[in-house]
Amino acid sequence: MQVFHTGTEWQTNWLKSLQSGKTIGFVPTMGALHQGHLDLVKNSKKECDITVVSIFVNPTQFNNPEDFAKYPITLEQDLKKLEDEGTDFAFLPETLSIYPEKPVLTLNFGELEHVLEGEFRPGHFNGVGIVVSKLFHTIKPDKAFFGQKDLQQVAVIKRLVRDLSFNLELVVVPTRREVDGLAMSSRNLRLNPVERAQALILYWSLTKAKDELLAGKPWLDVRNQIRQDFKETSLARLEYFELVHPEHFTRFEAFEPDQKSSICVAAYLGSVRLIDNLPIIP
Ligand code: AMP
């Protein structure tokens, strides 16, 4: 596996020699890699000739400074995992090479800014959009791989690709879970044992709500009961639990079996914020 640190290095040393018909798959990450990230790498390796993985903890997408300061960093293990997975290139940029100066450009994703992650993490999608645009411009992939775990981020990146005419295909990879159902996340490393046990309520609430919806219980009753469950049975502090269209993220007040829909949840365990989602009608 080749490691590089700047876009110039990639473009002068590698990209030109690769361009003779080889397809490039790209997996952007913030490191602290787990099996969910490696699933993206596996998909890229299956679908593309060359796989590039970036590891960059992007400061501009953190609306909470403590979350940024405490974001787990496990670079040595990450590189070993990527190597074992057969990754061709790892891109480890320095912050200054991505942001020689603070961008003045801001991206606004319309309605997506006003619901769920957009509402509770102001500025987050601007930071994601800016860094992903920079990475796409640098790597020039044919395909880019993103996790369904960050469902609203997928919707944001789809808009970004369409609105800015990036010439690439997005591939969405299903959420990888621990055996007990907890969605894998780098932030899980920050949970203490009690929080880790309590974090199960995210997946538990999603599956319970899905079963009840499909059995005919009205959505607002389902949501009220789940809010109650969080208060009464868990240390987790619920931020949102919503039924949405998985692409536009319009919120539904009632379940329509002929409409695409997903339930999205965000909750805090101590100071660690976790998100998850479950498709109801894919
Ligand atoms: P992150 O390092 O958290 O920025 O995530 C990098 C990529 O991995 C994003 O496209 C995420 O959606 C994806 N990802 C994170 N966790 C999972 C998971 N449990 N299953 C599948 N993909 C994931």
PDB file of N, CA, C and O in Angstrom, residues 94-160:
ATOM      1  N   GLU A  94      -2.408  16.592   5.600  1.00  0.00           N
ATOM      2  CA  GLU A  94      -2.291  17.505   6.747  1.00  0.00           C
ATOM      3  C   GLU A  94      -3.428  18.523   6.640  1.00  0.00           C
ATOM      4  O   GLU A  94      -3.850  18.875   5.524  1.00  0.00           O
ATOM      5  N   THR A  95      -3.859  19.025   7.797  1.00  0.00           N
ATOM      6  CA  THR A  95      -4.951  20.003   7.776  1.00  0.00           C
ATOM      7  C   THR A  95      -4.602  21.210   6.899  1.00  0.00           C
ATOM      8  O   THR A  95      -5.432  21.708   6.141  1.00  0.00           O
ATOM      9  N   LEU A  96      -3.326  21.649   6.985  1.00  0.00           N
ATOM     10  CA  LEU A  96      -2.949  22.854   6.240  1.00  0.00           C
ATOM     11  C   LEU A  96      -2.955  22.652   4.723  1.00  0.00           C
ATOM     12  O   LEU A  96      -3.135  23.610   3.972  1.00  0.00           O
ATOM     13  N   SER A  97      -2.750  21.399   4.309  1.00  0.00           N
ATOM     14  CA  SER A  97      -2.774  21.200   2.855  1.00  0.00           C
ATOM     15  C   SER A  97      -4.216  21.148   2.342  1.00  0.00           C
ATOM     16  O   SER A  97      -4.497  21.509   1.211  1.00  0.00           O
ATOM     17  N   ILE A  98      -5.148  20.727   3.197  1.00  0.00           N
ATOM     18  CA  ILE A  98      -6.566  20.773   2.795  1.00  0.00           C
ATOM     19  C   ILE A  98      -7.092  22.209   2.946  1.00  0.00           C
ATOM     20  O   ILE A  98      -7.833  22.711   2.100  1.00  0.00           O
ATOM     21  N   TYR A  99      -6.723  22.848   4.049  1.00  0.00           N
ATOM     22  CA  TYR A  99      -7.206  24.206   4.325  1.00  0.00           C
ATOM     23  C   TYR A  99      -6.040  25.171   4.483  1.00  0.00           C
ATOM     24  O   TYR A  99      -5.718  25.570   5.610  1.00  0.00           O
ATOM     25  N   PRO A 100      -5.372  25.585   3.368  1.00  0.00           N
ATOM     26  CA  PRO A 100      -4.307  26.586   3.490  1.00  0.00           C
ATOM     27  C   PRO A 100      -4.871  27.883   4.067  1.00  0.00           C
ATOM     28  O   PRO A 100      -4.174  28.652   4.720  1.00  0.00           O
ATOM     29  N   GLU A 101      -6.154  28.114   3.829  1.00  0.00           N
ATOM     30  CA  GLU A 101      -6.850  29.212   4.503  1.00  0.00           C
ATOM     31  C   GLU A 101      -8.293  28.787   4.714  1.00  0.00           C
ATOM     32  O   GLU A 101      -8.769  27.826   4.103  1.00  0.00           O
ATOM     33  N   LYS A 102      -8.967  29.526   5.598  1.00  0.00           N
ATOM     34  CA  LYS A 102     -10.353  29.174   5.915  1.00  0.00           C
ATOM     35  C   LYS A 102     -11.206  29.447   4.669  1.00  0.00           C
ATOM     36  O   LYS A 102     -11.134  30.542   4.104  1.00  0.00           O
ATOM     37  N   PRO A 103     -12.004  28.453   4.229  1.00  0.00           N
ATOM     38  CA  PRO A 103     -12.809  28.711   3.026  1.00  0.00           C
ATOM     39  C   PRO A 103     -13.831  29.825   3.283  1.00  0.00           C
ATOM     40  O   PRO A 103     -14.390  29.910   4.381  1.00  0.00           O
ATOM     41  N   VAL A 104     -14.030  30.668   2.274  1.00  0.00           N
ATOM     42  CA  VAL A 104     -15.103  31.680   2.417  1.00  0.00           C
ATOM     43  C   VAL A 104     -16.408  31.148   1.823  1.00  0.00           C
ATOM     44  O   VAL A 104     -17.490  31.622   2.148  1.00  0.00           O
ATOM     45  N   LEU A 105     -16.261  30.166   0.951  1.00  0.00           N
ATOM     46  CA  LEU A 105     -17.436  29.567   0.329  1.00  0.00           C
ATOM     47  C   LEU A 105     -18.259  28.827   1.383  1.00  0.00           C
ATOM     48  O   LEU A 105     -17.707  28.126   2.223  1.00  0.00           O
ATOM     49  N   THR A 106     -19.583  29.001   1.342  1.00  0.00           N
ATOM     50  CA  THR A 106     -20.415  28.130   2.185  1.00  0.00           C
ATOM     51  C   THR A 106     -21.433  27.417   1.301  1.00  0.00           C
ATOM     52  O   THR A 106     -21.926  27.984   0.320  1.00  0.00           O
ATOM     53  N   LEU A 107     -21.707  26.178   1.662  1.00  0.00           N
ATOM     54  CA  LEU A 107     -22.677  25.380   0.912  1.00  0.00           C
ATOM     55  C   LEU A 107     -23.945  25.275   1.741  1.00  0.00           C
ATOM     56  O   LEU A 107     -23.884  25.088   2.958  1.00  0.00           O
ATOM     57  N   ASN A 108     -25.061  25.400   1.059  1.00  0.00           N
ATOM     58  CA  ASN A 108     -26.335  25.286   1.757  1.00  0.00           C
ATOM     59  C   ASN A 108     -27.175  24.242   1.033  1.00  0.00           C
ATOM     60  O   ASN A 108     -27.434  24.377  -0.156  1.00  0.00           O
ATOM     61  N   PHE A 109     -27.572  23.209   1.754  1.00  0.00           N
ATOM     62  CA  PHE A 109     -28.263  22.089   1.122  1.00  0.00           C
ATOM     63  C   PHE A 109     -29.778  22.191   1.270  1.00  0.00           C
ATOM     64  O   PHE A 109     -30.477  21.186   1.315  1.00  0.00           O
ATOM     65  N   GLY A 110     -30.278  23.427   1.360  1.00  0.00           N
ATOM     66  CA  GLY A 110     -31.728  23.669   1.344  1.00  0.00           C
ATOM     67  C   GLY A 110     -32.428  22.973   2.487  1.00  0.00           C
ATOM     68  O   GLY A 110     -31.998  23.045   3.636  1.00  0.00           O
ATOM     69  N   GLU A 111     -33.509  22.255   2.158  1.00  0.00           N
ATOM     70  CA  GLU A 111     -34.346  21.603   3.170  1.00  0.00           C
ATOM     71  C   GLU A 111     -33.533  20.673   4.076  1.00  0.00           C
ATOM     72  O   GLU A 111     -33.827  20.520   5.257  1.00  0.00           O
ATOM     73  N   LEU A 112     -32.496  20.042   3.486  1.00  0.00           N
ATOM     74  CA  LEU A 112     -31.698  19.092   4.276  1.00  0.00           C
ATOM     75  C   LEU A 112     -31.033  19.765   5.479  1.00  0.00           C
ATOM     76  O   LEU A 112     -30.630  19.093   6.432  1.00  0.00           O
ATOM     77  N   GLU A 113     -30.912  21.091   5.422  1.00  0.00           N
ATOM     78  CA  GLU A 113     -30.281  21.835   6.534  1.00  0.00           C
ATOM     79  C   GLU A 113     -31.233  21.999   7.726  1.00  0.00           C
ATOM     80  O   GLU A 113     -30.799  22.366   8.809  1.00  0.00           O
ATOM     81  N   HIS A 114     -32.531  21.782   7.481  1.00  0.00           N
ATOM     82  CA  HIS A 114     -33.514  22.146   8.511  1.00  0.00           C
ATOM     83  C   HIS A 114     -34.052  20.967   9.303  1.00  0.00           C
ATOM     84  O   HIS A 114     -34.860  21.149  10.210  1.00  0.00           O
ATOM     85  N   VAL A 115     -33.652  19.759   8.920  1.00  0.00           N
ATOM     86  CA  VAL A 115     -34.157  18.581   9.636  1.00  0.00           C
ATOM     87  C   VAL A 115     -32.999  17.753  10.191  1.00  0.00           C
ATOM     88  O   VAL A 115     -31.884  17.768   9.656  1.00  0.00           O
ATOM     89  N   LEU A 116     -33.293  17.035  11.247  1.00  0.00           N
ATOM     90  CA  LEU A 116     -32.391  16.028  11.829  1.00  0.00           C
ATOM     91  C   LEU A 116     -30.956  16.542  11.972  1.00  0.00           C
ATOM     92  O   LEU A 116     -30.703  17.498  12.687  1.00  0.00           O
ATOM     93  N   GLU A 117     -29.996  15.920  11.289  1.00  0.00           N
ATOM     94  CA  GLU A 117     -28.589  16.337  11.446  1.00  0.00           C
ATOM     95  C   GLU A 117     -28.408  17.803  11.046  1.00  0.00           C
ATOM     96  O   GLU A 117     -27.608  18.519  11.640  1.00  0.00           O
ATOM     97  N   GLY A 118     -29.136  18.246  10.044  1.00  0.00           N
ATOM     98  CA  GLY A 118     -29.044  19.643   9.605  1.00  0.00           C
ATOM     99  C   GLY A 118     -29.484  20.586  10.719  1.00  0.00           C
ATOM    100  O   GLY A 118     -28.842  21.598  11.001  1.00  0.00           O
ATOM    101  N   GLU A 119     -30.578  20.211  11.369  1.00  0.00           N
ATOM    102  CA  GLU A 119     -31.137  21.052  12.425  1.00  0.00           C
ATOM    103  C   GLU A 119     -30.258  21.036  13.686  1.00  0.00           C
ATOM    104  O   GLU A 119     -29.992  22.075  14.285  1.00  0.00           O
ATOM    105  N   PHE A 120     -29.800  19.841  14.058  1.00  0.00           N
ATOM    106  CA  PHE A 120     -29.099  19.723  15.343  1.00  0.00           C
ATOM    107  C   PHE A 120     -27.591  19.943  15.242  1.00  0.00           C
ATOM    108  O   PHE A 120     -26.926  20.085  16.252  1.00  0.00           O
ATOM    109  N   ARG A 121     -27.057  19.949  14.003  1.00  0.00           N
ATOM    110  CA  ARG A 121     -25.614  20.191  13.840  1.00  0.00           C
ATOM    111  C   ARG A 121     -25.410  21.308  12.817  1.00  0.00           C
ATOM    112  O   ARG A 121     -24.955  21.052  11.690  1.00  0.00           O
ATOM    113  N   PRO A 122     -25.748  22.543  13.198  1.00  0.00           N
ATOM    114  CA  PRO A 122     -25.652  23.628  12.215  1.00  0.00           C
ATOM    115  C   PRO A 122     -24.228  23.750  11.662  1.00  0.00           C
ATOM    116  O   PRO A 122     -23.261  23.690  12.416  1.00  0.00           O
ATOM    117  N   GLY A 123     -24.133  23.883  10.350  1.00  0.00           N
ATOM    118  CA  GLY A 123     -22.817  24.024   9.712  1.00  0.00           C
ATOM    119  C   GLY A 123     -22.159  22.704   9.370  1.00  0.00           C
ATOM    120  O   GLY A 123     -21.180  22.668   8.622  1.00  0.00           O
ATOM    121  N   HIS A 124     -22.681  21.608   9.905  1.00  0.00           N
ATOM    122  CA  HIS A 124     -22.048  20.290   9.699  1.00  0.00           C
ATOM    123  C   HIS A 124     -21.982  19.929   8.212  1.00  0.00           C
ATOM    124  O   HIS A 124     -20.920  19.581   7.691  1.00  0.00           O
ATOM    125  N   PHE A 125     -23.104  20.069   7.515  1.00  0.00           N
ATOM    126  CA  PHE A 125     -23.114  19.632   6.114  1.00  0.00           C
ATOM    127  C   PHE A 125     -22.313  20.574   5.225  1.00  0.00           C
ATOM    128  O   PHE A 125     -21.794  20.157   4.182  1.00  0.00           O
ATOM    129  N   ASN A 126     -22.199  21.838   5.624  1.00  0.00           N
ATOM    130  CA  ASN A 126     -21.297  22.735   4.886  1.00  0.00           C
ATOM    131  C   ASN A 126     -19.876  22.178   4.944  1.00  0.00           C
ATOM    132  O   ASN A 126     -19.194  22.061   3.926  1.00  0.00           O
ATOM    133  N   GLY A 127     -19.436  21.795   6.149  1.00  0.00           N
ATOM    134  CA  GLY A 127     -18.082  21.258   6.326  1.00  0.00           C
ATOM    135  C   GLY A 127     -17.886  19.953   5.563  1.00  0.00           C
ATOM    136  O   GLY A 127     -16.848  19.736   4.932  1.00  0.00           O
ATOM    137  N   VAL A 128     -18.916  19.098   5.602  1.00  0.00           N
ATOM    138  CA  VAL A 128     -18.838  17.828   4.869  1.00  0.00           C
ATOM    139  C   VAL A 128     -18.751  18.101   3.369  1.00  0.00           C
ATOM    140  O   VAL A 128     -17.910  17.540   2.654  1.00  0.00           O
ATOM    141  N   GLY A 129     -19.606  19.006   2.892  1.00  0.00           N
ATOM    142  CA  GLY A 129     -19.652  19.308   1.454  1.00  0.00           C
ATOM    143  C   GLY A 129     -18.347  19.892   0.953  1.00  0.00           C
ATOM    144  O   GLY A 129     -17.848  19.514  -0.119  1.00  0.00           O
ATOM    145  N   ILE A 130     -17.761  20.784   1.753  1.00  0.00           N
ATOM    146  CA  ILE A 130     -16.496  21.417   1.340  1.00  0.00           C
ATOM    147  C   ILE A 130     -15.385  20.363   1.283  1.00  0.00           C
ATOM    148  O   ILE A 130     -14.663  20.268   0.290  1.00  0.00           O
ATOM    149  N   VAL A 131     -15.256  19.572   2.332  1.00  0.00           N
ATOM    150  CA  VAL A 131     -14.120  18.636   2.348  1.00  0.00           C
ATOM    151  C   VAL A 131     -14.296  17.542   1.289  1.00  0.00           C
ATOM    152  O   VAL A 131     -13.334  17.162   0.617  1.00  0.00           O
ATOM    153  N   VAL A 132     -15.511  17.048   1.128  1.00  0.00           N
ATOM    154  CA  VAL A 132     -15.726  15.994   0.138  1.00  0.00           C
ATOM    155  C   VAL A 132     -15.479  16.552  -1.273  1.00  0.00           C
ATOM    156  O   VAL A 132     -14.876  15.875  -2.117  1.00  0.00           O
ATOM    157  N   SER A 133     -15.871  17.794  -1.525  1.00  0.00           N
ATOM    158  CA  SER A 133     -15.581  18.413  -2.839  1.00  0.00           C
ATOM    159  C   SER A 133     -14.073  18.483  -3.062  1.00  0.00           C
ATOM    160  O   SER A 133     -13.572  18.149  -4.141  1.00  0.00           O
ATOM    161  N   LYS A 134     -13.349  18.926  -2.031  1.00  0.00           N
ATOM    162  CA  LYS A 134     -11.885  19.023  -2.158  1.00  0.00           C
ATOM    163  C   LYS A 134     -11.287  17.643  -2.438  1.00  0.00           C
ATOM    164  O   LYS A 134     -10.410  17.489  -3.293  1.00  0.00           O
ATOM    165  N   LEU A 135     -11.774  16.635  -1.712  1.00  0.00           N
ATOM    166  CA  LEU A 135     -11.230  15.283  -1.886  1.00  0.00           C
ATOM    167  C   LEU A 135     -11.577  14.729  -3.272  1.00  0.00           C
ATOM    168  O   LEU A 135     -10.739  14.115  -3.928  1.00  0.00           O
ATOM    169  N   PHE A 136     -12.798  14.961  -3.721  1.00  0.00           N
ATOM    170  CA  PHE A 136     -13.183  14.509  -5.072  1.00  0.00           C
ATOM    171  C   PHE A 136     -12.302  15.189  -6.133  1.00  0.00           C
ATOM    172  O   PHE A 136     -11.834  14.544  -7.066  1.00  0.00           O
ATOM    173  N   HIS A 137     -12.091  16.505  -5.983  1.00  0.00           N
ATOM    174  CA  HIS A 137     -11.257  17.215  -6.960  1.00  0.00           C
ATOM    175  C   HIS A 137      -9.834  16.672  -6.965  1.00  0.00           C
ATOM    176  O   HIS A 137      -9.189  16.589  -8.003  1.00  0.00           O
ATOM    177  N   THR A 138      -9.354  16.299  -5.798  1.00  0.00           N
ATOM    178  CA  THR A 138      -7.973  15.824  -5.675  1.00  0.00           C
ATOM    179  C   THR A 138      -7.813  14.418  -6.250  1.00  0.00           C
ATOM    180  O   THR A 138      -6.941  14.163  -7.064  1.00  0.00           O
ATOM    181  N   ILE A 139      -8.670  13.513  -5.800  1.00  0.00           N
ATOM    182  CA  ILE A 139      -8.500  12.088  -6.154  1.00  0.00           C
ATOM    183  C   ILE A 139      -9.049  11.781  -7.558  1.00  0.00           C
ATOM    184  O   ILE A 139      -8.545  10.919  -8.246  1.00  0.00           O
ATOM    185  N   LYS A 140     -10.098  12.490  -7.945  1.00  0.00           N
ATOM    186  CA  LYS A 140     -10.763  12.261  -9.244  1.00  0.00           C
ATOM    187  C   LYS A 140     -11.204  10.802  -9.407  1.00  0.00           C
ATOM    188  O   LYS A 140     -10.844  10.116 -10.374  1.00  0.00           O
ATOM    189  N   PRO A 141     -12.027  10.311  -8.457  1.00  0.00           N
ATOM    190  CA  PRO A 141     -12.436   8.901  -8.527  1.00  0.00           C
ATOM    191  C   PRO A 141     -13.527   8.675  -9.578  1.00  0.00           C
ATOM    192  O   PRO A 141     -14.242   9.613  -9.953  1.00  0.00           O
ATOM    193  N   ASP A 142     -13.669   7.429  -9.997  1.00  0.00           N
ATOM    194  CA  ASP A 142     -14.805   7.043 -10.839  1.00  0.00           C
ATOM    195  C   ASP A 142     -16.010   6.693  -9.966  1.00  0.00           C
ATOM    196  O   ASP A 142     -17.146   6.915 -10.343  1.00  0.00           O
ATOM    197  N   LYS A 143     -15.716   6.107  -8.796  1.00  0.00           N
ATOM    198  CA  LYS A 143     -16.790   5.766  -7.859  1.00  0.00           C
ATOM    199  C   LYS A 143     -16.372   6.177  -6.455  1.00  0.00           C
ATOM    200  O   LYS A 143     -15.194   6.053  -6.110  1.00  0.00           O
ATOM    201  N   ALA A 144     -17.338   6.639  -5.673  1.00  0.00           N
ATOM    202  CA  ALA A 144     -17.055   6.971  -4.271  1.00  0.00           C
ATOM    203  C   ALA A 144     -18.033   6.194  -3.402  1.00  0.00           C
ATOM    204  O   ALA A 144     -19.221   6.066  -3.743  1.00  0.00           O
ATOM    205  N   PHE A 145     -17.528   5.680  -2.282  1.00  0.00           N
ATOM    206  CA  PHE A 145     -18.299   4.751  -1.445  1.00  0.00           C
ATOM    207  C   PHE A 145     -18.631   5.405  -0.111  1.00  0.00           C
ATOM    208  O   PHE A 145     -17.743   5.903   0.586  1.00  0.00           O
ATOM    209  N   PHE A 146     -19.945   5.381   0.227  1.00  0.00           N
ATOM    210  CA  PHE A 146     -20.414   5.991   1.471  1.00  0.00           C
ATOM    211  C   PHE A 146     -21.320   4.996   2.199  1.00  0.00           C
ATOM    212  O   PHE A 146     -21.944   4.130   1.572  1.00  0.00           O
ATOM    213  N   GLY A 147     -21.410   5.159   3.521  1.00  0.00           N
ATOM    214  CA  GLY A 147     -22.193   4.233   4.341  1.00  0.00           C
ATOM    215  C   GLY A 147     -23.620   4.716   4.548  1.00  0.00           C
ATOM    216  O   GLY A 147     -23.859   5.898   4.781  1.00  0.00           O
ATOM    217  N   GLN A 148     -24.543   3.751   4.508  1.00  0.00           N
ATOM    218  CA  GLN A 148     -25.951   4.049   4.773  1.00  0.00           C
ATOM    219  C   GLN A 148     -26.148   4.485   6.231  1.00  0.00           C
ATOM    220  O   GLN A 148     -27.147   5.095   6.576  1.00  0.00           O
ATOM    221  N   LYS A 149     -25.179   4.128   7.076  1.00  0.00           N
ATOM    222  CA  LYS A 149     -25.216   4.539   8.480  1.00  0.00           C
ATOM    223  C   LYS A 149     -25.429   6.061   8.599  1.00  0.00           C
ATOM    224  O   LYS A 149     -26.119   6.532   9.497  1.00  0.00           O
ATOM    225  N   ASP A 150     -24.796   6.828   7.684  1.00  0.00           N
ATOM    226  CA  ASP A 150     -24.965   8.283   7.687  1.00  0.00           C
ATOM    227  C   ASP A 150     -25.904   8.652   6.533  1.00  0.00           C
ATOM    228  O   ASP A 150     -25.506   9.219   5.527  1.00  0.00           O
ATOM    229  N   LEU A 151     -27.182   8.285   6.734  1.00  0.00           N
ATOM    230  CA  LEU A 151     -28.154   8.343   5.633  1.00  0.00           C
ATOM    231  C   LEU A 151     -28.326   9.765   5.086  1.00  0.00           C
ATOM    232  O   LEU A 151     -28.402   9.978   3.873  1.00  0.00           O
ATOM    233  N   GLN A 152     -28.381  10.740   5.991  1.00  0.00           N
ATOM    234  CA  GLN A 152     -28.608  12.121   5.523  1.00  0.00           C
ATOM    235  C   GLN A 152     -27.362  12.655   4.819  1.00  0.00           C
ATOM    236  O   GLN A 152     -27.467  13.446   3.884  1.00  0.00           O
ATOM    237  N   GLN A 153     -26.201  12.175   5.247  1.00  0.00           N
ATOM    238  CA  GLN A 153     -24.967  12.555   4.558  1.00  0.00           C
ATOM    239  C   GLN A 153     -24.996  12.045   3.113  1.00  0.00           C
ATOM    240  O   GLN A 153     -24.557  12.737   2.193  1.00  0.00           O
ATOM    241  N   VAL A 154     -25.539  10.845   2.913  1.00  0.00           N
ATOM    242  CA  VAL A 154     -25.660  10.307   1.554  1.00  0.00           C
ATOM    243  C   VAL A 154     -26.526  11.236   0.703  1.00  0.00           C
ATOM    244  O   VAL A 154     -26.186  11.562  -0.437  1.00  0.00           O
ATOM    245  N   ALA A 155     -27.640  11.703   1.290  1.00  0.00           N
ATOM    246  CA  ALA A 155     -28.536  12.611   0.549  1.00  0.00           C
ATOM    247  C   ALA A 155     -27.803  13.908   0.204  1.00  0.00           C
ATOM    248  O   ALA A 155     -27.932  14.439  -0.910  1.00  0.00           O
ATOM    249  N   VAL A 156     -26.999  14.409   1.142  1.00  0.00           N
ATOM    250  CA  VAL A 156     -26.232  15.640   0.925  1.00  0.00           C
ATOM    251  C   VAL A 156     -25.206  15.439  -0.197  1.00  0.00           C
ATOM    252  O   VAL A 156     -25.080  16.277  -1.094  1.00  0.00           O
ATOM    253  N   ILE A 157     -24.494  14.316  -0.146  1.00  0.00           N
ATOM    254  CA  ILE A 157     -23.453  14.070  -1.161  1.00  0.00           C
ATOM    255  C   ILE A 157     -24.092  13.877  -2.542  1.00  0.00           C
ATOM    256  O   ILE A 157     -23.550  14.323  -3.549  1.00  0.00           O
ATOM    257  N   LYS A 158     -25.264  13.239  -2.576  1.00  0.00           N
ATOM    258  CA  LYS A 158     -25.962  13.088  -3.870  1.00  0.00           C
ATOM    259  C   LYS A 158     -26.254  14.463  -4.466  1.00  0.00           C
ATOM    260  O   LYS A 158     -26.060  14.694  -5.652  1.00  0.00           O
ATOM    261  N   ARG A 159     -26.731  15.393  -3.631  1.00  0.00           N
ATOM    262  CA  ARG A 159     -27.013  16.761  -4.125  1.00  0.00           C
ATOM    263  C   ARG A 159     -25.731  17.431  -4.583  1.00  0.00           C
ATOM    264  O   ARG A 159     -25.692  18.104  -5.612  1.00  0.00           O
ATOM    265  N   LEU A 160     -24.688  17.255  -3.797  1.00  0.00           N
ATOM    266  CA  LEU A 160     -23.399  17.868  -4.118  1.00  0.00           C
ATOM    267  C   LEU A 160     -22.921  17.410  -5.504  1.00  0.00           C
ATOM    268  O   LEU A 160     -22.511  18.217  -6.340  1.00  0.00           O
TER     269      LEU A 160
END
